[in-house]
Coordinates of C-alpha atoms in Angstrom, one line a residue:
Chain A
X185 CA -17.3 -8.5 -11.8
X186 CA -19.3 -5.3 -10.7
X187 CA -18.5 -2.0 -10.5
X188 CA -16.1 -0.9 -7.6
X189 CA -17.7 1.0 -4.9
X190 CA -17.5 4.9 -5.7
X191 CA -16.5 5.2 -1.9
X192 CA -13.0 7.4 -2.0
X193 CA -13.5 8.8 -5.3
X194 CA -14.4 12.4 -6.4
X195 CA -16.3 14.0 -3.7
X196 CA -16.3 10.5 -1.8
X197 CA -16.9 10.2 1.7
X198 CA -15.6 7.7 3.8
X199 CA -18.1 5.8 6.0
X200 CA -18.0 6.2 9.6
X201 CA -17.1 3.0 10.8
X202 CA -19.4 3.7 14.1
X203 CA -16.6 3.8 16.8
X204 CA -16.9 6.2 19.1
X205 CA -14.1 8.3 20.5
X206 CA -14.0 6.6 23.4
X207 CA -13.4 3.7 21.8
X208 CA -11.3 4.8 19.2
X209 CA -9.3 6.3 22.7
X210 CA -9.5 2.8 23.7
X211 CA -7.4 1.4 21.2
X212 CA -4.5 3.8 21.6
X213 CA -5.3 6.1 18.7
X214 CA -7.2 9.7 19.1
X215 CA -10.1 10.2 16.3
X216 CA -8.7 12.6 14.0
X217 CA -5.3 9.9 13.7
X218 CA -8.3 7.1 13.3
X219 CA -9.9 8.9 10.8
X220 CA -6.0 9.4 8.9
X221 CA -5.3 5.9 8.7
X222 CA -9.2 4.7 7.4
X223 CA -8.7 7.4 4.8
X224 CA -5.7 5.9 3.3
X225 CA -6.3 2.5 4.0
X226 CA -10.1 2.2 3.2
X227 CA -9.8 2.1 -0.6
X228 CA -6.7 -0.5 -0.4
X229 CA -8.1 -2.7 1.6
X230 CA -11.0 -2.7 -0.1
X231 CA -9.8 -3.6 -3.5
X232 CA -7.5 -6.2 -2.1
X233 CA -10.3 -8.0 -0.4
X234 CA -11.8 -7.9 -4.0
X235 CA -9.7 -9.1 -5.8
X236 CA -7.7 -11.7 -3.5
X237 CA -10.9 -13.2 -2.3
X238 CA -13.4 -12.5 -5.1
X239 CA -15.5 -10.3 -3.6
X240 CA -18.8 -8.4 -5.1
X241 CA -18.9 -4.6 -4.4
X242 CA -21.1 -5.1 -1.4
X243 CA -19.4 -7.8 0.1
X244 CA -16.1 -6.5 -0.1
X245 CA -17.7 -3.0 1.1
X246 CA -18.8 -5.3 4.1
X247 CA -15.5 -6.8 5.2
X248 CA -13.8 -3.8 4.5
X249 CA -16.0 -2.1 7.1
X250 CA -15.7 -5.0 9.2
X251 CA -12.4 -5.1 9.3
X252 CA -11.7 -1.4 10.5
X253 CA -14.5 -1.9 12.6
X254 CA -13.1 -4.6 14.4
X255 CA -9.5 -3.4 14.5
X256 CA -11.1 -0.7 16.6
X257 CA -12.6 -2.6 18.6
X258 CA -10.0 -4.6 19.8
X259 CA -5.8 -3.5 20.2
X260 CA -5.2 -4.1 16.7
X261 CA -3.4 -0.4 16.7
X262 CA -1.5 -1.0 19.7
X263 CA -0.2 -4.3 18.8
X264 CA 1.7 -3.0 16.0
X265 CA 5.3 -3.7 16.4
X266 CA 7.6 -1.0 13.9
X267 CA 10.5 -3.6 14.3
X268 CA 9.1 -6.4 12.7
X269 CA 7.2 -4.6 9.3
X270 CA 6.0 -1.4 8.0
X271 CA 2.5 -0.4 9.2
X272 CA 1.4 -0.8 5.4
X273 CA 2.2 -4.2 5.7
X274 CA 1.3 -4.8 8.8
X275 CA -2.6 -3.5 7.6
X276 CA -2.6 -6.1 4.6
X277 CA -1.5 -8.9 6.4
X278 CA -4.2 -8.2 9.2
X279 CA -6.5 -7.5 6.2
X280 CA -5.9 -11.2 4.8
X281 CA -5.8 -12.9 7.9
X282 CA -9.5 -11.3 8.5
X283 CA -10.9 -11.5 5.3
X284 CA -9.5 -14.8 5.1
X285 CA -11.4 -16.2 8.2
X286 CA -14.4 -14.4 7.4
X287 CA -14.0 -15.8 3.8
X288 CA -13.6 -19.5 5.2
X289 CA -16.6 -19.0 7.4
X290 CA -19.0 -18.1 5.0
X291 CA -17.5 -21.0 2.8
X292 CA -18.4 -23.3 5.3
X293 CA -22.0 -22.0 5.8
X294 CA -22.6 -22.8 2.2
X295 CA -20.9 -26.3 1.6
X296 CA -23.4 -29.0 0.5
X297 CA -25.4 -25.7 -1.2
X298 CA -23.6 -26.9 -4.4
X299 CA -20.6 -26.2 -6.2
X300 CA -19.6 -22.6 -6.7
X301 CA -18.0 -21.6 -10.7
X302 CA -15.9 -18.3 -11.0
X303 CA -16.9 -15.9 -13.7
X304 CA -14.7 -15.6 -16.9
X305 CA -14.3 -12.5 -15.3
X306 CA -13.0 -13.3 -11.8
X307 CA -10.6 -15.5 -13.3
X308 CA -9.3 -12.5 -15.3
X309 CA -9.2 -10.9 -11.8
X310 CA -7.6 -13.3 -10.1
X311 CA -4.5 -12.8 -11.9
X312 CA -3.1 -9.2 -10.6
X313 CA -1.4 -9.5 -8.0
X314 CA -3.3 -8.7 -5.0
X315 CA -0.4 -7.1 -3.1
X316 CA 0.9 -5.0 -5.8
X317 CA -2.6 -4.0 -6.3
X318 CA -2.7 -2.7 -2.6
X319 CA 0.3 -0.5 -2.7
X320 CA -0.7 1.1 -6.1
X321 CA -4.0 1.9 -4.4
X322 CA -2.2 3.0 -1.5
X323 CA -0.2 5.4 -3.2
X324 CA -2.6 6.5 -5.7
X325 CA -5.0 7.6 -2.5
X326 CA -2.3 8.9 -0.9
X327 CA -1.9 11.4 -3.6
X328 CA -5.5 12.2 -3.8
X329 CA -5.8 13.0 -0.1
X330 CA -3.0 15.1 -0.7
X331 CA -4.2 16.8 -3.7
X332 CA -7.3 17.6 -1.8
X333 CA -5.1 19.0 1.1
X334 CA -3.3 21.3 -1.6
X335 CA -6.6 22.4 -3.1
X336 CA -7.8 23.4 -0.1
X337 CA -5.0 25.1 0.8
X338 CA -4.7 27.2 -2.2
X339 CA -7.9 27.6 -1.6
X340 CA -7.7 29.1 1.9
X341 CA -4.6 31.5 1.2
X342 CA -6.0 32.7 -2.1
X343 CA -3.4 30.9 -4.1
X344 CA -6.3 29.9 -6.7
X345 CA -3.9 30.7 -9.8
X346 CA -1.2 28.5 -8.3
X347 CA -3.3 25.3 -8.2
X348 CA -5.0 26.3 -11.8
X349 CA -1.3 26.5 -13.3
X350 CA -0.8 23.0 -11.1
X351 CA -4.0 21.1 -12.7
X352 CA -3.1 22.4 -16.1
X353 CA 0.0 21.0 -16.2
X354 CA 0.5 18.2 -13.4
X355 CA -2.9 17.2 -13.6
X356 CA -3.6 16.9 -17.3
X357 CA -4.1 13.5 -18.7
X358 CA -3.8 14.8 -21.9
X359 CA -1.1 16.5 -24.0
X360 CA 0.4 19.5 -21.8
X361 CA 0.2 22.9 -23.1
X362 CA 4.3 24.1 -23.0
X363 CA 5.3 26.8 -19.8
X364 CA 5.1 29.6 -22.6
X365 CA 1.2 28.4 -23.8
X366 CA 0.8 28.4 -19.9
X367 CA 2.1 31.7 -19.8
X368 CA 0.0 33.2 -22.6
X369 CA -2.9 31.4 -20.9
X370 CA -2.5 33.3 -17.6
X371 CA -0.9 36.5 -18.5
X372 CA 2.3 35.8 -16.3
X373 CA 5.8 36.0 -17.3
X374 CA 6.8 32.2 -17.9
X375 CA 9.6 32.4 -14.8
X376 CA 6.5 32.6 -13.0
X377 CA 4.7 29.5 -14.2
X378 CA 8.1 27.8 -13.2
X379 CA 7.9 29.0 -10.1
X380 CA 4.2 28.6 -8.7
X381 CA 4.9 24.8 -10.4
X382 CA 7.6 24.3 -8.3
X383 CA 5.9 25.5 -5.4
X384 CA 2.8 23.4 -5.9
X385 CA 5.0 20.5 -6.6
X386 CA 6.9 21.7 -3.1
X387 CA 3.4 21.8 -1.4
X388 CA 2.1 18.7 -2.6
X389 CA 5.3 16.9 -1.2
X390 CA 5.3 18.2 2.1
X391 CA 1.1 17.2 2.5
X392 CA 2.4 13.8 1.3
X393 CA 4.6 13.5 4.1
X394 CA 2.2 14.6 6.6
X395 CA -0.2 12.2 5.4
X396 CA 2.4 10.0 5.6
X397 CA 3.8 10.7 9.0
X398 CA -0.2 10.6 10.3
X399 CA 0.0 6.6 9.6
X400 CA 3.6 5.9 10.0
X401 CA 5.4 4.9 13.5
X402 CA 8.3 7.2 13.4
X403 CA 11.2 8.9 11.3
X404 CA 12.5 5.7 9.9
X405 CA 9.4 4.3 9.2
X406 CA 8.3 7.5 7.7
X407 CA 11.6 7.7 5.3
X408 CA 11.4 4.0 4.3
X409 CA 8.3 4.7 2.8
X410 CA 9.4 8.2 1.2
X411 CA 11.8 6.7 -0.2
X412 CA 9.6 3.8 -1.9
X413 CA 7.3 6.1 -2.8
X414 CA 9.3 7.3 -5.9
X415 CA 10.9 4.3 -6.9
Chain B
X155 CA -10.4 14.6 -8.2
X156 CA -9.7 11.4 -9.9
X157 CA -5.7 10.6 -10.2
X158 CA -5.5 8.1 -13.6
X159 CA -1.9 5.9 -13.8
X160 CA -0.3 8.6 -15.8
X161 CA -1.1 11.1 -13.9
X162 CA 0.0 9.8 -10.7
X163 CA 3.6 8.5 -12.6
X164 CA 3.9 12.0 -13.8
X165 CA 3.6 13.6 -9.8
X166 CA 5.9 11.2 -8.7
X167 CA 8.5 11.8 -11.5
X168 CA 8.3 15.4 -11.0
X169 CA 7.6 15.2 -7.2
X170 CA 10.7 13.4 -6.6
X171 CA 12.9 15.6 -8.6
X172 CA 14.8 17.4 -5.8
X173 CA 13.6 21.3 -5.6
X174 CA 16.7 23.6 -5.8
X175 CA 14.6 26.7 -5.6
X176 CA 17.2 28.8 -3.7
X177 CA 20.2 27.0 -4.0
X178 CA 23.1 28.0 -6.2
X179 CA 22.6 24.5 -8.7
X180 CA 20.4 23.7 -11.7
X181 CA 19.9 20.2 -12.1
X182 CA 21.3 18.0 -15.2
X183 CA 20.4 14.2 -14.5
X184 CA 20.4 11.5 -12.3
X185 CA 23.3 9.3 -11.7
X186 CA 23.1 6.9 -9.3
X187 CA 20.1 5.7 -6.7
X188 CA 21.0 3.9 -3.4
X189 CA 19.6 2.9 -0.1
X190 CA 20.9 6.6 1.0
X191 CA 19.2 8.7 -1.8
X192 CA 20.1 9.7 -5.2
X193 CA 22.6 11.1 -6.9
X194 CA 21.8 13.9 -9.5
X195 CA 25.1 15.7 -11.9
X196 CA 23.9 19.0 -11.2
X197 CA 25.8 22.7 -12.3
X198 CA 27.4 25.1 -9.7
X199 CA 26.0 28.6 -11.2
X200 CA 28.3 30.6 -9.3
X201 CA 31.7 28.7 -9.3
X202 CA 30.5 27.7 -13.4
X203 CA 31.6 23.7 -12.9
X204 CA 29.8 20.7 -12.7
X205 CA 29.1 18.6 -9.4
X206 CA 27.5 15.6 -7.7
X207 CA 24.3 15.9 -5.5
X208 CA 23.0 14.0 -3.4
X209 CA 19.7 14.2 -1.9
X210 CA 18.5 11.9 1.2
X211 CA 15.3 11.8 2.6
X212 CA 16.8 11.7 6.3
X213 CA 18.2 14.5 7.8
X214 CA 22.2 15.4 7.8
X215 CA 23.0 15.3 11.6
X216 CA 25.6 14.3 13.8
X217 CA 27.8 11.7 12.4
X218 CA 26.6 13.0 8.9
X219 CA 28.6 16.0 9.5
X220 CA 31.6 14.5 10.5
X221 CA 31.8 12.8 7.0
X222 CA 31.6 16.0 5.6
X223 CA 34.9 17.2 7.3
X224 CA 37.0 14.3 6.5
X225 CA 39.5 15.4 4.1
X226 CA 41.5 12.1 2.4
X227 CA 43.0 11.6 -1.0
X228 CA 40.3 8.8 -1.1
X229 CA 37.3 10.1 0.0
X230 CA 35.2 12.3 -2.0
X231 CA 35.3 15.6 -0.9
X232 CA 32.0 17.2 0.2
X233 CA 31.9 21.4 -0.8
X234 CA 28.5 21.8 1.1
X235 CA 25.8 20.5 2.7
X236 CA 22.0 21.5 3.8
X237 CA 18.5 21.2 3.0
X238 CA 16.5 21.8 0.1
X239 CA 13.2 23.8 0.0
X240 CA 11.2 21.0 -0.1
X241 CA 12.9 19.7 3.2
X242 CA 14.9 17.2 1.9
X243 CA 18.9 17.2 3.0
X244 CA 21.6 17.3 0.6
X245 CA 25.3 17.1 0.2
X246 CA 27.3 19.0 -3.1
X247 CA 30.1 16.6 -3.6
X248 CA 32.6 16.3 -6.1
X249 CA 31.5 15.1 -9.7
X250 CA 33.5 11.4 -9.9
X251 CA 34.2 10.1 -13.5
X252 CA 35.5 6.7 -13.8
X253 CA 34.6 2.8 -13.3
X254 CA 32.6 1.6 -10.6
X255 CA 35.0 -1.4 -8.2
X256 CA 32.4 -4.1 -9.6
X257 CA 32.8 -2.2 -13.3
X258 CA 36.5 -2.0 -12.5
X259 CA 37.2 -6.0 -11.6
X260 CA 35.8 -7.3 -14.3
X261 CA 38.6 -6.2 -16.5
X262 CA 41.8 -7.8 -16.2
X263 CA 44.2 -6.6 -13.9
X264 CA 47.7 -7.8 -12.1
X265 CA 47.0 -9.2 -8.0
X266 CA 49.4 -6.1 -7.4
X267 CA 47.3 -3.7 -8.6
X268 CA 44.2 -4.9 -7.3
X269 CA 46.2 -5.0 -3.9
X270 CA 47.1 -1.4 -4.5
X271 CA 43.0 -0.6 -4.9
X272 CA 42.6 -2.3 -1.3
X273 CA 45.0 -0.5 -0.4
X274 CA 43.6 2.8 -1.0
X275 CA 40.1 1.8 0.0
X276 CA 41.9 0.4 3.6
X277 CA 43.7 3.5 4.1
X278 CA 40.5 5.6 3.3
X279 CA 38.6 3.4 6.5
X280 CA 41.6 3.4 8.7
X281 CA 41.4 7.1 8.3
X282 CA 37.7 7.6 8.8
X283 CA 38.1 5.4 11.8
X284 CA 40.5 7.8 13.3
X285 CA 38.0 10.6 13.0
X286 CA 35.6 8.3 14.6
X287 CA 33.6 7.7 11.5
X288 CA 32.0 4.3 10.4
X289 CA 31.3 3.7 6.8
X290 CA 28.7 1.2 7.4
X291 CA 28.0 0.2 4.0
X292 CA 31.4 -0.6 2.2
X293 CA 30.5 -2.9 -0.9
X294 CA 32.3 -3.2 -4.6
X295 CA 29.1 0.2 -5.9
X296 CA 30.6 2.4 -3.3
X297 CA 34.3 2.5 -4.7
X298 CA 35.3 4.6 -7.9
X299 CA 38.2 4.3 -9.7
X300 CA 39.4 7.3 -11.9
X301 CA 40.8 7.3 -14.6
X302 CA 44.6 7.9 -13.2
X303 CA 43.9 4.8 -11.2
X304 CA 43.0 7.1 -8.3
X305 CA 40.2 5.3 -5.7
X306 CA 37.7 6.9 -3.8
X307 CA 35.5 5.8 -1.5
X308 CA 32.2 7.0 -0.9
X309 CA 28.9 6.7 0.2
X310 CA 29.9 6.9 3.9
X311 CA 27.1 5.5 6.0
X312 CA 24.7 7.7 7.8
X313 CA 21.8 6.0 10.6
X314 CA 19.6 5.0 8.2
X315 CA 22.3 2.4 6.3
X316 CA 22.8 -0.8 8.0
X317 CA 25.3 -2.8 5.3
X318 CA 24.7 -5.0 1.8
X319 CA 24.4 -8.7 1.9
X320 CA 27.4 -10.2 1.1
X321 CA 29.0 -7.4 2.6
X322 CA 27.3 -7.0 6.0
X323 CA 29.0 -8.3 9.2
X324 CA 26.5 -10.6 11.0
X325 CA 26.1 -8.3 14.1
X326 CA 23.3 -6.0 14.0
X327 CA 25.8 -2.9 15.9
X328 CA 27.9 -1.7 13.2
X329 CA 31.3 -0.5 14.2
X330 CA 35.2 -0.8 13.3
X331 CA 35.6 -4.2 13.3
X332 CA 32.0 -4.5 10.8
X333 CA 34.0 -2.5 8.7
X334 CA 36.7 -4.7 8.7
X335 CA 34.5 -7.5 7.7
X336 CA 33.7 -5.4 4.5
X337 CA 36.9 -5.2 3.6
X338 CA 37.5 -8.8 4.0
X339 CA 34.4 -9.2 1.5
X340 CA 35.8 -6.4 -1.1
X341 CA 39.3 -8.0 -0.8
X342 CA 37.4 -12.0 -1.8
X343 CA 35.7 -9.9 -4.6
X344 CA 39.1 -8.7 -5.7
X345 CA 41.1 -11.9 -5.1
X346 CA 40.2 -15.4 -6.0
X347 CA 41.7 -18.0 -3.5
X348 CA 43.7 -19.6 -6.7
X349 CA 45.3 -16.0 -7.0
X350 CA 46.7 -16.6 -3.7
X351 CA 45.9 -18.6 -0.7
X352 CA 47.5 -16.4 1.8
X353 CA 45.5 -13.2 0.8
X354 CA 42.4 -15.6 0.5
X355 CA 43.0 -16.4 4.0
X356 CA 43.3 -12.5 5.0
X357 CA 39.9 -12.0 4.0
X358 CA 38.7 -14.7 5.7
X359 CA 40.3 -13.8 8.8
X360 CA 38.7 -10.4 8.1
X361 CA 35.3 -11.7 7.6
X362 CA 35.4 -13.8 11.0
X363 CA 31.7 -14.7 12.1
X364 CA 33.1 -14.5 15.6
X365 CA 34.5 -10.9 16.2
X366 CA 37.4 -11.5 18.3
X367 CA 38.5 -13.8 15.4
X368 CA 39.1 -10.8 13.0
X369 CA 41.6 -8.3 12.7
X370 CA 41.3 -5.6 15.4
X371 CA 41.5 -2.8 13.1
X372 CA 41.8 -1.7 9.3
X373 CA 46.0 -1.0 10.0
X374 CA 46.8 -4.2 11.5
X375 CA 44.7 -5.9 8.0
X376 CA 46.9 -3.7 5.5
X377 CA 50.1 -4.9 8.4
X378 CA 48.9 -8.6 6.8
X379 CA 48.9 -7.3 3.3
X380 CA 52.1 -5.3 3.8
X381 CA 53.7 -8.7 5.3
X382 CA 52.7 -10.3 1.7
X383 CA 53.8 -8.0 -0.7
X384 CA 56.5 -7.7 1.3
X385 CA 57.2 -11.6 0.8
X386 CA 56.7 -12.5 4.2
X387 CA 54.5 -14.9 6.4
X388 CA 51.0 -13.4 7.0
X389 CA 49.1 -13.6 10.4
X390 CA 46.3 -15.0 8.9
X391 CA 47.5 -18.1 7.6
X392 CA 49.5 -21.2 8.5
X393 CA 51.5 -22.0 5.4
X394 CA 52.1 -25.9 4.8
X395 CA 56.3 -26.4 4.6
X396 CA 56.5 -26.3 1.1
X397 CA 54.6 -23.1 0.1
X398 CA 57.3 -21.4 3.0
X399 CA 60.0 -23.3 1.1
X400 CA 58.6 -21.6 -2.2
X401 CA 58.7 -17.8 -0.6
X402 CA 61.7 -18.6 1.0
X403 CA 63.4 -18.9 -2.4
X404 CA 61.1 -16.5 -4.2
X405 CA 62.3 -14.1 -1.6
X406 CA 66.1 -14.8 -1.6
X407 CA 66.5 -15.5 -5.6
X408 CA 69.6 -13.4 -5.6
X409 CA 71.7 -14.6 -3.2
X410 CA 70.3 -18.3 -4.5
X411 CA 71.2 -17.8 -7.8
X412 CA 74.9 -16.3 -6.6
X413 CA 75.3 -19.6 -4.6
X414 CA 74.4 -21.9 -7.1
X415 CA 77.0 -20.2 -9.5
X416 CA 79.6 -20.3 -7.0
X417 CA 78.8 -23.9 -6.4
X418 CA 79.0 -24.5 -10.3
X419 CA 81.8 -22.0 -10.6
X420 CA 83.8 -24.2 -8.3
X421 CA 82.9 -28.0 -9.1
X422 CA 84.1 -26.6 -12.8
X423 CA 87.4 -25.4 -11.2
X424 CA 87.5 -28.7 -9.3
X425 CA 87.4 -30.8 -13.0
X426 CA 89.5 -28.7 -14.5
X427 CA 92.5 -29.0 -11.8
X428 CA 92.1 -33.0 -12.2
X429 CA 92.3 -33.1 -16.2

């Protein structure tokens, strides 16, 4: 299988999915809230089209942007009940149902063109789950987007040491250098360290939730899905 | 920024640990995790003793508060309650030790004594119910027995909690008579129908699928339970002649016993006059 698409990684943008505001109006949800929900939902439903239905880069790129293209287009947003499921699942079940038809429809273009043969390598694929394999992406981009938010708000309020401490520490994939190395490192006394941590860890949380509450239909909903997010 | 798997276990490990920046407690470990939140053992700095915390991601409001005043041998008492820096809602409770109900049944113990337990947990409700509080969640996790036998209940619902299968009345407005229903379903966990039909047949009665078919409140269920222990018919079942013929003797064994003596006593005398 290729590469994935580089789309919603470092310095990623997402694509515009060519909806105008009126139309994005249209369907219930203002731009900016549009643009909230394709930046969490872009890179989930993107690799669970590729992996549930075996998709290259390109053509999952395609029915990814297909997909949010067409929920825009028609009341896709307003149709969503809070009762019945979590808008999260509510996205991947629409997500399947689409890529599912689109899938079937391209199958059907191509029968008597011969018999298709998965790679080695789709078959290796096609064993994750592709559900599980959405949420983790959902939460892992839902922590990026947030970790972006907390950048550049340290950034903005000159709170550059803060996030520095933060990447050291919360961010290192490696072995973590101890509060008192961190200390050393910055010149500040290590009751410090503990406390622009905690605050960075405090600041991260509450831009999770607002990223959260931006694509979630109300209190409950927006609980439920705190709440899952640390089990 | 690219967030590997360890990274992003890391933030949420850390993340979800509950910020006490502010508050009087240092943390020490989790404890428990429910559909409510979780439970951390945490030290009061200032009072230098050890307590239970529990953190919810909802907010404490209305009936929450409520809970918080109820003051019951079995219910847990609650020292504070308000929100962390991070904006999550807490409650400082006291630090339980002992066995979980579902820890606590499996060992062996007398029908009386597991009675006694239902008792507790039955008073507890009726209480609550007074003070207008529902527990909403009642189930075998959310009762503690110390180690003096003492039972507390907790866990008392707030809006988010809607009941445990198994546990959970069928209607989807929970009130008195839903608790009642988990009662029912804690005293069938207790009590296996060979340990008794009649308190088998409380709990069913208790856990009614049709409302109006259970008892109307938490007293007039311990009234059944009273009636019982006490030896007497219960409301809840129709006992075949011979079981009341049993109780009936079980009951009056004394004065039995004293007849059937006298009756000896005298068909003696009676033999002894003739030879």
């Amino acid at each position: 299988m290729d590469a994935d698409t580089a789309i919603g990684g470092p310095d990623g943008r997402f694509p515009s999915t060519h909806v105008s505001l009126i139309e994005a109006a249209a369907s219930g949800l203002s731009e900016a809230a549009m643009d909230k929900v394709i930046a969490l939902y872009w890179k989930p439903v993107y690799r669970f089209i590729r992996i549930k239905f075996q998709k290259s880069n390109e053509d999952a790129k395609d029915l990814t942007q297909g997909f949010f293209a067409s929920a825009l287009q028609r009341d896709f947003f307003p149709r969503f009940d809070p009762t019945k499921a979590s808008f999260r699942t509510y996205i991947r079940m629409a997500v399947e149902r689409y890529a599912a038809n689109q899938h079937g429809a391209e199958n059907r273009q191509k029968r008597g063109g011969g018999v298709e043969f998965e790679t080695v390598e789709d078959q290796e694929i096609a064993t994750e789950s592709p559900e599980l394999e959405f949420d983790r992406e959902w939460r892992r981009q839902l922590f990026f987007l947030a970790l972006d938010d907390l950048r550049a708000h340290c950034e903005q309020t000159g709170k550059r040491a803060q996030f520095s401490i933060f990447e050291d520490y919360d961010l290192s994939d490696r072995d973590r250098l101890s509060y008192s190395d961190l200390a050393v490192k910055y010149g500040i006394p290590e009751s410090t360290v503990n406390n622009h941590l905690a605050w960075a860890r405090r600041t991260l949380r509450a831009f999770i939730t607002e990223r959260l509450r931006g694509t979630t239909s109300g209190a409950r909903e927006l609980h439920e899905e705190m709440r899952r997010l640390w089990k | 920024m690219e967030v590997s798997d360890s990274v992003l276990d890391h933030l949420r490990q850390v993340i979800a640990l509950p910020d006490l920046t502010g508050t009087r407690y240092e943390l020490e470990s989790e404890i428990g995790r429910g559909g409510m939140g979780v439970v951390y053992a945490a030290r009061d700095r200032e009072l230098d003793r050890r307590v239970a915390l529990k953190v919810l991601e909802v907010p404490i409001t209305g009936e929450a508060q409520l809970i918080a005043r109820l003051e019951h041998p079995s219910i847990v008492p609650i020292f504070e309650t308000g929100t962390l820096a991070d904006g999550r809602s807490f409650y400082a409770m006291k630090l339980m030790s002992g066995a979980r109900l579902d820890r606590y049944a499996a060992d062996t113990h007398t029908l009386s004594e597991r009675l006694r337990v239902l008792r507790s947990v039955g008073e507890a409700l009726a209480y609550a119910h007074s003070q207008g509080v529902i527990h909403r969640d009642l189930k075998p996790q959310n009762v503690m027995v110390g180690e003096f036998g003492e039972v507390y209940v907790m866990d008392w619902g707030v809006d988010a909690v809607a009941g445990t299968a198994g546990f959970r009345a069928p209607e989807s407005t929970m009130d008195r008579l839903s608790d009642v229903y988990a009662l029912g379903a804690l005293l069938k966990f207790l009590v296996s129908a060979s340990d008794s039909p009649a308190v088998a047949a409380i709990a069913e009665k208790a856990m009614s699928t049709d409302r109006r078919q259970r008892y109307d409140s938490v007293s007039a269920f311990l009234a059944d339970i009273d009636r019982f222990e006490q030896g007497l018919a219960v409301e809840a079942w129709s006992e075949p002649i011979w079981h009341r013929l049993r109780r009936f003797a079980s009951r009056n064994a004394v004065l039995l016993w004293l007849v059937a003596a006298y009756t000896l006593v005298k068909f003696l005398l009676f033999f002894l006059r003739k030879f």
